[in-house]
Tab-separated table of C-alpha atoms in Angstrom:
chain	number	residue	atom	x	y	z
A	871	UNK	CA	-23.220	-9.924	-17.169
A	872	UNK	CA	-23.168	-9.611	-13.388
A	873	UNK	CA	-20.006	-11.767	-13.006
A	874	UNK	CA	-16.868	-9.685	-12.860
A	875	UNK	CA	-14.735	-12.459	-15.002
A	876	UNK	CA	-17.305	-11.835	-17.783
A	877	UNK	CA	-17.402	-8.363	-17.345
A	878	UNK	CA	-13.515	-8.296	-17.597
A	879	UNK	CA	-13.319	-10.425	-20.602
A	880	UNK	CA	-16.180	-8.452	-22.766
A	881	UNK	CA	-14.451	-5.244	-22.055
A	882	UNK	CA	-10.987	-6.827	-22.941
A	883	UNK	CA	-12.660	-8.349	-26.430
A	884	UNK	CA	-14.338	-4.935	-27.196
A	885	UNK	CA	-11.472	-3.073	-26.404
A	886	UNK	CA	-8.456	-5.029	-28.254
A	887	UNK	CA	-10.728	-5.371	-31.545
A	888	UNK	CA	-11.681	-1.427	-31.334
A	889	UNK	CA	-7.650	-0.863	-30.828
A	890	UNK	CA	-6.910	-3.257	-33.704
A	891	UNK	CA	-9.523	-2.139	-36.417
A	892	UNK	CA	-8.603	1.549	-35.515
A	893	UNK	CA	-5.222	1.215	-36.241
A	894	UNK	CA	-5.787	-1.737	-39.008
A	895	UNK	CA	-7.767	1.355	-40.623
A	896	UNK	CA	-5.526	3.930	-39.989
A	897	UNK	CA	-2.619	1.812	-41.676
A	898	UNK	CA	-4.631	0.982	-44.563
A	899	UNK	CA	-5.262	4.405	-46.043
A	900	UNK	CA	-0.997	5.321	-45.558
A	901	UNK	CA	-0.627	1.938	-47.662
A	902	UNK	CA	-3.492	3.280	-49.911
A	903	UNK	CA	-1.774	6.527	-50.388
A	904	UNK	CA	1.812	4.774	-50.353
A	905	UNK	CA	0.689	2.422	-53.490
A	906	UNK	CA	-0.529	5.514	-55.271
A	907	UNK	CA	3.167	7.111	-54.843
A	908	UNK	CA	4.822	3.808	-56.243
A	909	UNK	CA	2.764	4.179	-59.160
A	910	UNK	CA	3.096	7.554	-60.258
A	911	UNK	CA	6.923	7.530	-59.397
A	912	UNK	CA	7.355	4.441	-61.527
A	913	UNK	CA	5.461	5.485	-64.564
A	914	UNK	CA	7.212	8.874	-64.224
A	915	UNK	CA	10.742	7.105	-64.426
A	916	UNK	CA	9.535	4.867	-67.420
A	917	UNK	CA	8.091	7.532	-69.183
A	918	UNK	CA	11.554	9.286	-68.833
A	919	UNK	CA	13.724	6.492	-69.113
A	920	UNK	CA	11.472	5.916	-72.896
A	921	UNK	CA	11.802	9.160	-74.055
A	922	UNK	CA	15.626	9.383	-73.993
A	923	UNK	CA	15.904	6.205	-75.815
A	924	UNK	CA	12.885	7.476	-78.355
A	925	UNK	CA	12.483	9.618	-81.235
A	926	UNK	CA	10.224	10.082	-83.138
A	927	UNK	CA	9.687	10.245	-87.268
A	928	UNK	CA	6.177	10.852	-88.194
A	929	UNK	CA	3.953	8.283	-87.263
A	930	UNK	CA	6.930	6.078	-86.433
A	931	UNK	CA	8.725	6.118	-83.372
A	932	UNK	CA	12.711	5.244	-83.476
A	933	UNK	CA	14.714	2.902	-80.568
A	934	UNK	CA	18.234	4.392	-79.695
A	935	UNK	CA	20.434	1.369	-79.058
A	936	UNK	CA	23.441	2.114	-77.157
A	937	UNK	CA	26.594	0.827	-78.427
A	938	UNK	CA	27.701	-0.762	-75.079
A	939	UNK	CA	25.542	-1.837	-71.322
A	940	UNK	CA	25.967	0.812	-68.827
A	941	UNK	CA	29.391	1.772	-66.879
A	942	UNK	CA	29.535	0.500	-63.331
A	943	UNK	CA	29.668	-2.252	-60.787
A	944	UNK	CA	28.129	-5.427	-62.099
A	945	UNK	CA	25.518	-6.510	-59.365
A	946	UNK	CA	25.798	-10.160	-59.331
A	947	UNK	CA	22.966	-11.212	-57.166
A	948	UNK	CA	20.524	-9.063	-59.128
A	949	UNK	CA	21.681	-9.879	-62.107
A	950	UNK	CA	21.182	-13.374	-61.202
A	951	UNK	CA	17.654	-13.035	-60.523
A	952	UNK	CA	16.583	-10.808	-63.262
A	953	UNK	CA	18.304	-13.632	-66.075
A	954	UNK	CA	16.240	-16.098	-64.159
A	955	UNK	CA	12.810	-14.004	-64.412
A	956	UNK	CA	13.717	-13.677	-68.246
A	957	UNK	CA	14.242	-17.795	-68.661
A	958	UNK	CA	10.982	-18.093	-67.059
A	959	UNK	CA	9.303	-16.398	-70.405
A	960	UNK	CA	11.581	-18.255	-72.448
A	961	UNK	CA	13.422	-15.415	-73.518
A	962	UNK	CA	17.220	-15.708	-73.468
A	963	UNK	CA	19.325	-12.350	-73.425
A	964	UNK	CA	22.465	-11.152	-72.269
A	965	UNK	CA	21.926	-8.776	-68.952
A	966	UNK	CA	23.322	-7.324	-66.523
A	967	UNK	CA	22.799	-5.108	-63.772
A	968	UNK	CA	25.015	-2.662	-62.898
A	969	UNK	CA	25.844	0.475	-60.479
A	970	UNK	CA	26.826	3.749	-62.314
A	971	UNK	CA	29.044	6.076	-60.276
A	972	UNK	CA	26.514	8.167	-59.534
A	973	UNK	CA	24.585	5.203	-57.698
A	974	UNK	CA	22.124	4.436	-59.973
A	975	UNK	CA	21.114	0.852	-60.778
A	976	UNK	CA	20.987	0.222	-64.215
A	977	UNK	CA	19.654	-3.086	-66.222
A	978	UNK	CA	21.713	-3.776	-69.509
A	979	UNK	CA	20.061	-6.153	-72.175
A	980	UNK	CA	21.274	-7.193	-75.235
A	981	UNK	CA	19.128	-6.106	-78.209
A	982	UNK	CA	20.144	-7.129	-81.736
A	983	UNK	CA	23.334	-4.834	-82.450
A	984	UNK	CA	23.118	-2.936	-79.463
A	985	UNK	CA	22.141	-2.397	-76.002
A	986	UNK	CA	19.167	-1.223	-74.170
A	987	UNK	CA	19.921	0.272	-70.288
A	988	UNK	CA	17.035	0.694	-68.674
A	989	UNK	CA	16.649	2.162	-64.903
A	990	UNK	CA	16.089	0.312	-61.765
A	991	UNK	CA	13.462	1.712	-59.406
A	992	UNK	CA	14.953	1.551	-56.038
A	993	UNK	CA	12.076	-0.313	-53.794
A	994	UNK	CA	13.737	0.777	-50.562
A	995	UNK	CA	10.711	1.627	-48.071
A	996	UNK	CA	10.470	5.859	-47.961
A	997	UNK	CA	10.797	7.366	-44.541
A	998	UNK	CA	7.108	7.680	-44.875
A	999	UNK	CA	6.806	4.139	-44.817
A	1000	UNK	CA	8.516	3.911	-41.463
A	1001	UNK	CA	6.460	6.649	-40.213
A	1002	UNK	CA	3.508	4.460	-40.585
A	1003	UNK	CA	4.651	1.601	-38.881
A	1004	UNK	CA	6.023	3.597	-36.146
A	1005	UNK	CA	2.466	5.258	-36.163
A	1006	UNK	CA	0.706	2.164	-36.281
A	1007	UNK	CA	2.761	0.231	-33.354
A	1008	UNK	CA	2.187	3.764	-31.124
A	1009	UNK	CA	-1.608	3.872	-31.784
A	1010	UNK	CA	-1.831	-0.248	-30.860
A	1011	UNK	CA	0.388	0.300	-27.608
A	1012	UNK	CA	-1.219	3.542	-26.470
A	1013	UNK	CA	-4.625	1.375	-26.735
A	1014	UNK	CA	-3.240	-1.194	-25.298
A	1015	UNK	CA	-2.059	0.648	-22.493
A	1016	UNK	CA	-5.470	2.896	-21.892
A	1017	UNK	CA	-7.371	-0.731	-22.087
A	1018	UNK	CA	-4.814	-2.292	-19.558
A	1019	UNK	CA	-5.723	0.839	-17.427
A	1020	UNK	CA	-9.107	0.994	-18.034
A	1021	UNK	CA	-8.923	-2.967	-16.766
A	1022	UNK	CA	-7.162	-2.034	-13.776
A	1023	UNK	CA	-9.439	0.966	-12.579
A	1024	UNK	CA	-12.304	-0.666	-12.651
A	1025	UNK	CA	-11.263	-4.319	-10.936
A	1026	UNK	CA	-9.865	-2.376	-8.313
A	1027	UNK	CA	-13.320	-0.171	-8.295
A	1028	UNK	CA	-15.300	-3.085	-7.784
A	1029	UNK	CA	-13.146	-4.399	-4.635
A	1030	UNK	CA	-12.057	-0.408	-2.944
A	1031	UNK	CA	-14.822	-1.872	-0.768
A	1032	UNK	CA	-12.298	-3.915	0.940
A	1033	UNK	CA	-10.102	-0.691	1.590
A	1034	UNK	CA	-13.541	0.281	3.327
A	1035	UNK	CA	-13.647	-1.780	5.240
A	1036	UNK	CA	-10.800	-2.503	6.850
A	1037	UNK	CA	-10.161	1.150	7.784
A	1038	UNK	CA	-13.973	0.836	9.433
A	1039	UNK	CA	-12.522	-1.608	11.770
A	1040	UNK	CA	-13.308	0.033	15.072
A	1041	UNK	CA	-10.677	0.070	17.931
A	1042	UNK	CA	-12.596	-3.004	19.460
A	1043	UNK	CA	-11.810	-4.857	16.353
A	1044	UNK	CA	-14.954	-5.645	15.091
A	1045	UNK	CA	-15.450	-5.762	11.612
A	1046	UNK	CA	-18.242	-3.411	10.681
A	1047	UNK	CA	-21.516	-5.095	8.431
A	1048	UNK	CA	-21.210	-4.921	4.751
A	1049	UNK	CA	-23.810	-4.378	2.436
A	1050	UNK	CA	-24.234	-7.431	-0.210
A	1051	UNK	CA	-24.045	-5.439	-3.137
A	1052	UNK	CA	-22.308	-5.410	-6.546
A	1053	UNK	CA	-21.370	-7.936	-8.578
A	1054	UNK	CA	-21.684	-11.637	-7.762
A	1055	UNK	CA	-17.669	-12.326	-6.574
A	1056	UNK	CA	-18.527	-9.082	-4.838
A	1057	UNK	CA	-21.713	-10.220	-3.059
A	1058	UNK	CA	-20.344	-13.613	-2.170
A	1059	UNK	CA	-16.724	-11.970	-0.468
A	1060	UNK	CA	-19.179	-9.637	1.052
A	1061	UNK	CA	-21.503	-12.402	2.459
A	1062	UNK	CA	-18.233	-14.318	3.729
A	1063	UNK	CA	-16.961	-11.225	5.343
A	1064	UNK	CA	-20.216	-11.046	7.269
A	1065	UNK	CA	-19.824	-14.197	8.376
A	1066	UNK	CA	-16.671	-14.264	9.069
A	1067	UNK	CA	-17.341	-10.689	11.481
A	1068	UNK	CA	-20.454	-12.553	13.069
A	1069	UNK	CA	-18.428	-15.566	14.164
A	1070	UNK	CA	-15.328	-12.867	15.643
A	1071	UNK	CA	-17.670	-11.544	17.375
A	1072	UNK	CA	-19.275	-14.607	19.087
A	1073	UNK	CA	-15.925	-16.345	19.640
A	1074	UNK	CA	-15.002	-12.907	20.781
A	1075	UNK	CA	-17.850	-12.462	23.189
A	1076	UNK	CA	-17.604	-16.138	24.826
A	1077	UNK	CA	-13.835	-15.492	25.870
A	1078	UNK	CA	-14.875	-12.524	27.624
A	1079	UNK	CA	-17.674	-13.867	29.780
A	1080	UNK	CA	-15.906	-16.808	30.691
A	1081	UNK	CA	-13.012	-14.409	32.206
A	1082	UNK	CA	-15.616	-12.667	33.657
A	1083	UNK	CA	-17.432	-15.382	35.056
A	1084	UNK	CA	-14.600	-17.443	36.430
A	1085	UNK	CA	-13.462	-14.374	37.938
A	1086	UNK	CA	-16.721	-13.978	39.421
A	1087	UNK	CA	-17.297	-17.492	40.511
A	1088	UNK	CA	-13.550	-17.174	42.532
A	1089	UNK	CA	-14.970	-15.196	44.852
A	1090	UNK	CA	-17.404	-18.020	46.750
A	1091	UNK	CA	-14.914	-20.418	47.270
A	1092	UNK	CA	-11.945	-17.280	48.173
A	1093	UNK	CA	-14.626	-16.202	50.767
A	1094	UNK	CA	-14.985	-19.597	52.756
A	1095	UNK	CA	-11.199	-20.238	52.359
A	1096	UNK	CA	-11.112	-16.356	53.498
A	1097	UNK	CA	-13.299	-17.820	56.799
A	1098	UNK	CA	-12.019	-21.030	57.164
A	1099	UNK	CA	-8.226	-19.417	57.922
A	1100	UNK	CA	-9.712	-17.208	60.815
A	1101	UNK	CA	-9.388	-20.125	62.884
A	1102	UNK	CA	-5.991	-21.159	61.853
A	1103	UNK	CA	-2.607	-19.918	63.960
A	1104	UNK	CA	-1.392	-16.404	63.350
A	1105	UNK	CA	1.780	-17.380	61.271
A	1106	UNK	CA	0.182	-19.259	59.013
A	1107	UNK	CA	-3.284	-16.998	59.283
A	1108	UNK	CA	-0.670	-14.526	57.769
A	1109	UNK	CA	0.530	-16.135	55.003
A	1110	UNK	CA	-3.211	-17.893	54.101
A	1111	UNK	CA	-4.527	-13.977	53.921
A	1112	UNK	CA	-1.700	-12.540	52.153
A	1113	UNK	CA	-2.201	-15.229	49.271
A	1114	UNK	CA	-5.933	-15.084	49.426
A	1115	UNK	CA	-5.598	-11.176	49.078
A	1116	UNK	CA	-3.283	-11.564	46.043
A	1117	UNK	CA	-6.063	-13.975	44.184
A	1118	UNK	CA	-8.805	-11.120	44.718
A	1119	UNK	CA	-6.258	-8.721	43.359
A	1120	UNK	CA	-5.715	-11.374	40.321
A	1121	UNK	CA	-9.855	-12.308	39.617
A	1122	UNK	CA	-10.471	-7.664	40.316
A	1123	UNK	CA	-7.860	-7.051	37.783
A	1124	UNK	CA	-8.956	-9.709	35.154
A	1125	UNK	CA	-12.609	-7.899	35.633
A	1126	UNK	CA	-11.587	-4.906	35.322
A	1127	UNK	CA	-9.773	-5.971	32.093
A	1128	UNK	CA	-13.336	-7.512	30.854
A	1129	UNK	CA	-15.067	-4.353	31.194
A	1130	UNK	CA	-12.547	-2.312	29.685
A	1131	UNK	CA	-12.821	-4.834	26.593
A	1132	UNK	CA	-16.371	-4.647	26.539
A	1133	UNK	CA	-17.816	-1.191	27.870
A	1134	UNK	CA	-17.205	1.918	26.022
A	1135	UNK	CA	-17.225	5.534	27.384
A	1136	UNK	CA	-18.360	8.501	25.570
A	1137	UNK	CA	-15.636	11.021	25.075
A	1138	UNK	CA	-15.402	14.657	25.852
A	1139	UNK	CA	-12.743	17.472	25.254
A	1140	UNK	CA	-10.600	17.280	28.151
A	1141	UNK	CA	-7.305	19.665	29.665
A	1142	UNK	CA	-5.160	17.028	29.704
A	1143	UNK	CA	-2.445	18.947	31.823
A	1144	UNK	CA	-5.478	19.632	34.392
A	1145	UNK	CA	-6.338	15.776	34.418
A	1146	UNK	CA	-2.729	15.009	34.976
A	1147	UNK	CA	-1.846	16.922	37.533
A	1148	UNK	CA	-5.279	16.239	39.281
A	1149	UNK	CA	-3.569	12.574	39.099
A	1150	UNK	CA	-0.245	13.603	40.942
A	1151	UNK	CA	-1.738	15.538	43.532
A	1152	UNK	CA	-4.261	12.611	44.635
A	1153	UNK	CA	-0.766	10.041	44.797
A	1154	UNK	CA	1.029	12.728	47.007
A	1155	UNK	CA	-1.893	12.778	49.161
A	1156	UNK	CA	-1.472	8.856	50.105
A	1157	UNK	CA	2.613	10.061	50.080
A	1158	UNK	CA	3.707	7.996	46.950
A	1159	UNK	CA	6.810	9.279	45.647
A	1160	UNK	CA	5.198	11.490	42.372
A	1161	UNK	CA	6.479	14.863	41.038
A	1162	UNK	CA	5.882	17.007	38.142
A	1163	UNK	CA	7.724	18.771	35.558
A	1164	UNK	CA	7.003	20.782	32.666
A	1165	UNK	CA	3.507	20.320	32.346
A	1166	UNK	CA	2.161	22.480	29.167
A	1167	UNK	CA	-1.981	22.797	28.487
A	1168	UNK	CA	-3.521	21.031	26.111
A	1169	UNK	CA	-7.238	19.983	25.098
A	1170	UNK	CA	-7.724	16.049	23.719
A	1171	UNK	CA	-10.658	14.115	23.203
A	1172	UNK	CA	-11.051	11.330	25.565
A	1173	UNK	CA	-13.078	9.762	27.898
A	1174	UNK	CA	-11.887	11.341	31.411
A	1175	UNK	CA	-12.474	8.786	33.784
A	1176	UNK	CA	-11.289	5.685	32.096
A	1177	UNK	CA	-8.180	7.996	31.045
A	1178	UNK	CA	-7.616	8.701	34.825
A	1179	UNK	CA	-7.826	4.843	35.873
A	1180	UNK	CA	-5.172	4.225	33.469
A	1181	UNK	CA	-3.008	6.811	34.398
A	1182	UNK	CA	-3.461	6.291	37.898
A	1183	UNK	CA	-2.180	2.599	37.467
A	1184	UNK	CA	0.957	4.236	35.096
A	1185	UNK	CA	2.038	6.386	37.460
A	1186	UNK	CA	1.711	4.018	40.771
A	1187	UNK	CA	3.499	1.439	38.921
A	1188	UNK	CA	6.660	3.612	38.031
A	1189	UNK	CA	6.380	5.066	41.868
A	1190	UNK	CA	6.334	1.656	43.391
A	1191	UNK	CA	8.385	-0.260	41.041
A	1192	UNK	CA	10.781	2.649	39.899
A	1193	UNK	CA	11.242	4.005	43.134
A	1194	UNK	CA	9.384	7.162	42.182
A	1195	UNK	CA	7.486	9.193	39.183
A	1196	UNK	CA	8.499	12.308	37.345
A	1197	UNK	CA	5.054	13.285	34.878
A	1198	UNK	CA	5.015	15.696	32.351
A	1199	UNK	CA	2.562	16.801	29.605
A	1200	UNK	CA	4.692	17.854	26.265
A	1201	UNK	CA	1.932	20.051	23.351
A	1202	UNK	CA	3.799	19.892	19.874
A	1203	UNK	CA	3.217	19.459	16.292
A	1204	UNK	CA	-0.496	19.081	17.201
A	1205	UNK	CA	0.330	15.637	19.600
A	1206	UNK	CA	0.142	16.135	23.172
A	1207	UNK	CA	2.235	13.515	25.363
A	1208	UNK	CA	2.356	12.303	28.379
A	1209	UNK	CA	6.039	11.117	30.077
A	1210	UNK	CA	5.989	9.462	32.938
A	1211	UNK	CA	9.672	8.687	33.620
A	1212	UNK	CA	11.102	6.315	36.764
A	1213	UNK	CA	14.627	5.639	38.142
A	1214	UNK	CA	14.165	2.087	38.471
A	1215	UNK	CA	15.825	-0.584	36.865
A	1216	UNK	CA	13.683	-0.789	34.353
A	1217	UNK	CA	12.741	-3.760	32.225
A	1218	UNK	CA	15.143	-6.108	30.166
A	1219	UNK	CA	14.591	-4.993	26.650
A	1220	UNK	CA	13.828	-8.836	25.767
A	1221	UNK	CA	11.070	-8.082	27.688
A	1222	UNK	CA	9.766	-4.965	26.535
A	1223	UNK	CA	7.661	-6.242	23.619
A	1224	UNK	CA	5.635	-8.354	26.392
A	1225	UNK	CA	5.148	-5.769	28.969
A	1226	UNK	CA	1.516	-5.316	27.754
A	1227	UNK	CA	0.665	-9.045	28.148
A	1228	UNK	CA	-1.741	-9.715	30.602
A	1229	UNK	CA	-0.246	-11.367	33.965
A	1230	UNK	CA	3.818	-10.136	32.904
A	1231	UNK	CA	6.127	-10.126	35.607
A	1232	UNK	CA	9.531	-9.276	35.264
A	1233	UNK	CA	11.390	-11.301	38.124
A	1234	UNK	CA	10.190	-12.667	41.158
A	1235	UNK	CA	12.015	-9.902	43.161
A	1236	UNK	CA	9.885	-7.378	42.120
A	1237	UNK	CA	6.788	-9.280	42.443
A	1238	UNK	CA	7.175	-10.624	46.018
A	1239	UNK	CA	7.622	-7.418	47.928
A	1240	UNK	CA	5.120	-5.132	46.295
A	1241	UNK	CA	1.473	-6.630	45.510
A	1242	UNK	CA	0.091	-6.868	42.024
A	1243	UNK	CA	-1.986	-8.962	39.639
A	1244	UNK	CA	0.369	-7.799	36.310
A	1245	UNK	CA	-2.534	-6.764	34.680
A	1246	UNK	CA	-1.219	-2.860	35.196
A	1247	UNK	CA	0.309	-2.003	31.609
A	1248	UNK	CA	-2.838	-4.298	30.303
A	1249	UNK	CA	-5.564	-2.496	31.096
A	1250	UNK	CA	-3.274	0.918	30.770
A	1251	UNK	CA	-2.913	-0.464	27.071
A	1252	UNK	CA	-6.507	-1.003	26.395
A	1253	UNK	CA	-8.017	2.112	27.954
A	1254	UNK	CA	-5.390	4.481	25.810
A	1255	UNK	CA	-5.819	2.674	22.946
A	1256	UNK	CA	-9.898	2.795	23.294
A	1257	UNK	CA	-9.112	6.417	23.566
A	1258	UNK	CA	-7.220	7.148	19.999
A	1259	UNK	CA	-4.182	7.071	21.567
A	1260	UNK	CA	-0.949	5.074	21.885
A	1261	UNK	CA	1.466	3.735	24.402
A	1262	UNK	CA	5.024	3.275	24.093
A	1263	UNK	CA	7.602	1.766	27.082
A	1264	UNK	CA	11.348	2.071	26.648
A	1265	UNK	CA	14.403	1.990	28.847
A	1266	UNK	CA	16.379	5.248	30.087
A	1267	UNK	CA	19.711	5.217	30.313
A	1268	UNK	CA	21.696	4.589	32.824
A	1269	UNK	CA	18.661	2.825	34.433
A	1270	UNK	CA	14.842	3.856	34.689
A	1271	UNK	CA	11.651	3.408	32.082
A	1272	UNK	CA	9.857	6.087	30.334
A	1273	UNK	CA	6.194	5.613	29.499
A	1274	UNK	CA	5.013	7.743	26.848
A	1275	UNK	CA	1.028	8.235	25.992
A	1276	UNK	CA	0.391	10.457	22.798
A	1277	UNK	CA	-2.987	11.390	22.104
A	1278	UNK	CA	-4.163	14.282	18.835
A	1279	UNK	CA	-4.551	17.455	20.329
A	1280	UNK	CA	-8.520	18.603	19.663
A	1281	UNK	CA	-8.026	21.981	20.083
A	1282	UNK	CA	-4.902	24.212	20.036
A	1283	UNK	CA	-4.452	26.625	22.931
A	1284	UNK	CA	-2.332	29.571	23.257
A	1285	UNK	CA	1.483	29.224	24.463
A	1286	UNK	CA	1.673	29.316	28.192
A	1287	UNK	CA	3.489	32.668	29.843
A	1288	UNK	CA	6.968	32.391	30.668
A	1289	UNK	CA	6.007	32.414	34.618
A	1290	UNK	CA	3.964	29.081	33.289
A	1291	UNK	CA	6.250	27.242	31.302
A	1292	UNK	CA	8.658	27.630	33.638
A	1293	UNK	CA	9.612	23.619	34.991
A	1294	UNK	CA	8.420	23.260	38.390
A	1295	UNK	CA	9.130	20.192	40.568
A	1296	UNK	CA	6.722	19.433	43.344
């Protein structure tokens, strides 16, 4: 009985013969009380129909013949079949069955000199008849129904477990552990789910540390190249550093990537306006192009100083590669956003969807005057996200990008004073 099939099939037996012998019952006692109508409406018309054919002198009682059969509409087909039920007993009479005017059926037989008419019940089903079956097809679809339901609630109560868990996932996508409970289908998807989570997590895992380590182990053989091109000529000393310096760039950045996959920071209520423009004053310090605009107060819960690394890579990005960054900080409808618009030319909207990809590079023109690994929007991507946030690129018009980061505003502060909100450029 710990098998959900038998389960389902025991309570779908039970239920369908409890529907059926309720209803079987219920239609048995309005048959009961129909066949007790039939009866005393028949004998009521024969006992009628005999006493105006009767009399009565003394002890012996008198049969009125009528002269002629009854005035109507001869009903063949009837007529047919009642001469046929009279051969059957060997009895041979003129009949007929007719329709008076007033619409009753009469039966005409001959008798001797004369003729004996003697009413037809009419067998047409009552209305209460119909009620019955009406009743009795309503009571076996309304059980029907509840046992379909019944069914249906409690498969999908034995596997809500499944809901569970996939809205446990956490933001590092591992699938949480899952008790081996229940029934035995429920045990055994349980079981495979915890397999199937333990080997994510190792597959997982591996990838990491082999990023890690060969962007570890590039640094040995970087540092004697590093040395050995000290002792070449200056030209090509040049280009030998510049490429060497782009490869530490490229094995820091996929590091740095690692650790935001694997290490998490605690969280903390935070003024993200404060953090933000915190941000933009440290840029203008090393005189990137960075300026501010409407930047309205409001509290989040994040992790502060993985939040500022990728923000700090947003907003150098858009002032190197846009040509320089306008930041703002929008409160509303309990969402707090941060816009960090450019005026540069953006990035094909082919490309958009692949922006976040580890390594992405536009075109080669913006990639050979201004250093960079492409790892950027990557890590950007993975810190928000860590963070209950979200990041969203798209193209301003006539030319620039807008990033936009949204995080849930933790705690609602008052509307800033007009001298406040004012928008102030720096």
């Amino acid at each position: 009985m710990n098998s959900i099939r038998v389960r389902i099939t025991v309570m779908l037996v039970c239920s369908v013969l409890c529907v059926v012998v309720l209803a079987g019952a219920v239609m048995s006692q309005m048959v009961v009380r129909l066949v007790e109508q039939n009866f005393r409406d028949g004998l009521t018309d024969r006992v009628t129909a005999f006493s105006n054919i009767i009399t009565f002198k003394d002890d012996t009682a008198i049969l009125h013949l009528q002269p002629a059969p009854a005035e109507g509409e001869i009903l063949e087909k009837p007529t047919e079949l009642l001469k046929r039920s009279f051969a059957k007993s060997h009895s041979q009479f003129d009949i007929f069955v007719k329709r008076a005017p007033n619409g009753r059926v009469w039966a005409s037989i001959k008798m001797g000199p004369g003729w004996l008419s003697w009413p037809v019940p009419d067998h047409t089903p009552p209305l209460e008849v119909w009620y019955g079956l009406a009743g009795w097809m309503a009571l076996v679809t309304a059980g029907v129904i509840g046992v379909a339901l019944t069914v249906a609630h409690q498969t999908t109560k034995q596997l809500k477990f499944l809901e569970t868990m996939a809205l446990s996932v956490g933001k590092d996508g591992v699938l949480p552990v899952i008790r081996e409970e229940g029934s035995a289908e429920i045990k055994a998807t349980a079981r495979a789910l915890n397999v199937l989570a333990n080997n994510l997590k190792k597959a997982m895992d591996s990838k990491i540390r082999l990023v890690a380590a060969a962007g570890h182990d590039l640094r040995t053989p970087m540092t004697r190249m590093r040395l050995r091109a000290e002792f070449l000529g200056d030209g090509e000393r040049a280009e030998w550093l510049r490429d060497l310096d782009e490869m530490d760039r490229i094995a820091d950045s996929a590091i740095q990537l690692v650790r935001e996959e694997t290490v998490g920071k605690g969280t903390e209520i935070t003024r993200l306006d404060e953090l933000v423009g915190g941000i933009c004053n440290e840029l203008r310090l090393i005189e990137l192009p960075v300026r501010t605009a409407n930047i309205e107060p409001a509290v989040v819960r994040i992790s502060p100083i993985a939040l500022t690394r990728a923000l700090r890579n947003l907003v150098i990005n858009a002032a190197t590669h846009g040509g320089g960054a306008i930041v703002s900080v929008v409160a509303s409808d309990g969402v707090a956003r941060v816009v960090i618009e450019d005026d540069g030319p953006g990035i094909p909207e082919k490309f958009l969807e692949s922006a976040f990809e580890p390594f992405f590079r536009v075109d080669p023109a913006r990639r050979q005057p201004i250093p960079g690994a492409g790892l950027g929007l990557a890590i950007a991507k993975e810190i928000i996200e860590r963070q209950g946030g979200f990041l969203e690129i798209e193209n301003r018009h006539p030319h620039g990008l807008r990033q936009t980061l949204s995080f849930e505003i933790d705690v609602m502060l008052a509307p800033p004073s007009s001298d406040n909100a004012m928008e102030r450029v720096s």
